[in-house]
Amino acid sequence: MNRQYQNWGGMHADLVKRTGLGRQETKIASLDHVFIMNLRGAAARGSDVVDGHPIAFKPRHAGSVIYIPAGTDWTGWDEGDATASYLLVSIDRNLAEDTFAGAKRHRLPRLAPSIGFRDCVVEMALQRIAMEVTHPDPLSAVMAESQAMQLFVQMLRLNGMPAQVAKGGLSGFQLRRALEMIESPDKTVTLTDLANELGVSRFHLWRAFKQSTGATPRALAAKRRLEKSSQMLRATALSATEIAMECNFSSSSHFSTAFKLAFGVTPTEYRRLSRI
């Protein structure tokens, strides 16, 4: 087992690579919030029990995330690839509460545990924390805490905010169709393509989409491409140029620039670090 770790006050991050072990048993009963992300490898079978209640096991692939709220007991086992790596981040509950100090009239609500979910905002924040573990510098603590804030804001949105379309936003059908087109692997979808498909003006589509999702169509599409590219760097042997084409970047240099802005390292460096 190969391990790298960093402590940043109220945060602790472990980057672990294991080999020769197809089955892994886990038990977490922590006063801290815990995030675990598969960086490499997959688990096809297993069992999960949260606070004494069995829950359905979901196969976990590279990019899958587990969130265990502070004060929650989780036990489980999984079987899969013998060679795998994962990131474990524990965050002090006081740091999580401080994230929302002054921003809400009430205390941070108890967030629900989630085992094996996917969300690009959560994944990108955890990937940035992983980069700070492997490339620490005097500003790593500041960067890690800023990513922790993003994690809790997104978890609150996923678990604690009303699931309703913002006033003036897209209808449920329109939003689903727009997301299907943005996430299609076939081509890069333009604002005009989306507007024509939904039968609205480009201006209305841009404004309503942002009201519904908090991001513009272009920004969300860029996040999806970066998320897909990071998964391919971890899980395939394709070159950076091939991945750039597969993910609909205009060129390999555009891909490299966008990736470094998002993750702090080039695609080549990211691949090397993910396989440590």
Coordinates of N, CA, C and O in Angstrom, one line a residue, residues 8 11 35 87 89 91 95 99 120-132 139-155 261-263:
W8 N -4.4 19.9 7.3 CA -4.5 21.4 7.2 C -5.5 21.8 8.3 O -6.7 22.2 8.0
M11 N -8.8 19.9 8.4 CA -8.9 19.0 7.3 C -7.8 18.0 7.3 O -6.7 18.4 7.7
F35 N -15.4 12.4 3.1 CA -15.6 12.2 1.6 C -14.6 11.2 1.2 O -13.4 11.3 1.5
L87 N -9.1 8.7 -2.6 CA -8.8 9.9 -1.8 C -9.8 9.9 -0.7 O -11.0 9.7 -0.9
V89 N -11.0 12.3 2.5 CA -10.9 13.6 3.1 C -11.8 13.7 4.3 O -13.0 13.4 4.2
I91 N -13.3 16.3 7.3 CA -13.4 17.7 7.6 C -14.1 17.9 8.9 O -15.2 17.4 9.1
L95 N -15.6 23.3 11.1 CA -15.2 23.9 9.9 C -16.4 24.0 8.9 O -16.6 25.0 8.3
T99 N -18.4 27.3 7.6 CA -18.7 27.6 6.1 C -19.9 28.4 5.9 O -20.0 29.3 5.1
C120 N -20.4 16.4 -10.7 CA -19.1 17.0 -11.3 C -18.5 18.0 -10.3 O -17.3 18.2 -10.2
V121 N -19.4 18.8 -9.6 CA -18.9 19.8 -8.7 C -18.1 19.2 -7.6 O -17.0 19.6 -7.2
V122 N -18.7 18.2 -7.0 CA -18.1 17.5 -5.9 C -16.8 16.8 -6.3 O -15.7 16.9 -5.7
E123 N -16.8 16.1 -7.5 CA -15.6 15.4 -8.0 C -14.5 16.4 -8.3 O -13.3 16.1 -7.9
M124 N -14.8 17.5 -8.9 CA -13.7 18.5 -9.2 C -13.1 19.1 -8.0 O -11.9 19.3 -7.9
A125 N -13.9 19.3 -6.9 CA -13.4 19.9 -5.7 C -12.5 18.8 -5.0 O -11.4 19.2 -4.5
L126 N -12.9 17.6 -5.0 CA -12.0 16.5 -4.4 C -10.8 16.3 -5.2 O -9.7 16.0 -4.7
Q127 N -10.9 16.4 -6.5 CA -9.7 16.2 -7.4 C -8.7 17.4 -7.1 O -7.5 17.1 -7.1
R128 N -9.2 18.6 -6.9 CA -8.3 19.7 -6.5 C -7.6 19.4 -5.2 O -6.4 19.7 -5.0
I129 N -8.3 18.9 -4.2 CA -7.7 18.5 -2.9 C -6.6 17.5 -3.1 O -5.6 17.6 -2.5
A130 N -6.9 16.5 -4.0 CA -5.9 15.5 -4.3 C -4.6 16.1 -4.9 O -3.5 15.7 -4.5
M131 N -4.8 17.1 -5.7 CA -3.6 17.8 -6.3 C -2.8 18.5 -5.2 O -1.6 18.5 -5.2
E132 N -3.5 19.0 -4.2 CA -2.8 19.7 -3.1 C -2.0 18.7 -2.2 O -1.0 19.0 -1.6
L139 N 0.4 27.6 0.2 CA -1.0 28.0 0.1 C -2.0 26.8 0.0 O -3.2 27.0 -0.2
S140 N -1.5 25.6 0.2 CA -2.3 24.4 0.1 C -3.5 24.4 1.0 O -4.6 24.0 0.7
A141 N -3.2 24.9 2.3 CA -4.3 24.9 3.3 C -5.5 25.8 2.9 O -6.6 25.5 3.0
V142 N -5.1 27.0 2.3 CA -6.1 27.9 1.8 C -6.9 27.3 0.7 O -8.2 27.3 0.7
M143 N -6.2 26.7 -0.3 CA -6.9 26.0 -1.4 C -7.8 24.9 -0.9 O -8.9 24.7 -1.4
A144 N -7.3 24.1 0.0 CA -8.1 22.9 0.5 C -9.3 23.4 1.2 O -10.4 22.8 1.0
E145 N -9.2 24.4 2.0 CA -10.4 24.9 2.7 C -11.4 25.5 1.8 O -12.6 25.4 2.0
S146 N -10.9 26.2 0.7 CA -11.9 26.7 -0.3 C -12.6 25.6 -1.0 O -13.8 25.7 -1.3
Q147 N -11.9 24.5 -1.3 CA -12.6 23.4 -1.9 C -13.6 22.7 -0.9 O -14.7 22.2 -1.3
A148 N -13.3 22.7 0.4 CA -14.2 22.2 1.4 C -15.5 23.0 1.4 O -16.6 22.4 1.5
M149 N -15.4 24.3 1.2 CA -16.6 25.1 1.2 C -17.4 24.8 0.0 O -18.7 24.6 0.1
Q150 N -16.8 24.5 -1.2 CA -17.5 24.1 -2.4 C -18.2 22.8 -2.1 O -19.4 22.6 -2.6
L151 N -17.5 21.9 -1.5 CA -18.1 20.6 -1.2 C -19.4 20.7 -0.4 O -20.5 20.1 -0.7
F152 N -19.4 21.5 0.7 CA -20.6 21.6 1.5 C -21.7 22.4 0.9 O -22.9 22.1 1.1
V153 N -21.3 23.4 0.1 CA -22.4 24.2 -0.6 C -23.1 23.3 -1.6 O -24.3 23.2 -1.7
Q154 N -22.3 22.4 -2.3 CA -22.9 21.5 -3.3 C -23.7 20.4 -2.6 O -24.8 20.1 -3.1
M155 N -23.2 19.9 -1.5 CA -24.0 18.9 -0.8 C -25.3 19.4 -0.2 O -26.3 18.8 -0.2
L261 N -6.2 25.0 -15.8 CA -7.0 26.0 -15.1 C -7.9 25.4 -14.0 O -8.1 25.9 -12.9
A262 N -8.5 24.3 -14.4 CA -9.5 23.6 -13.5 C -8.8 22.8 -12.4 O -9.2 22.8 -11.3
F263 N -7.7 22.1 -12.7 CA -7.1 21.2 -11.8 C -5.7 21.6 -11.3 O -5.2 20.9 -10.4

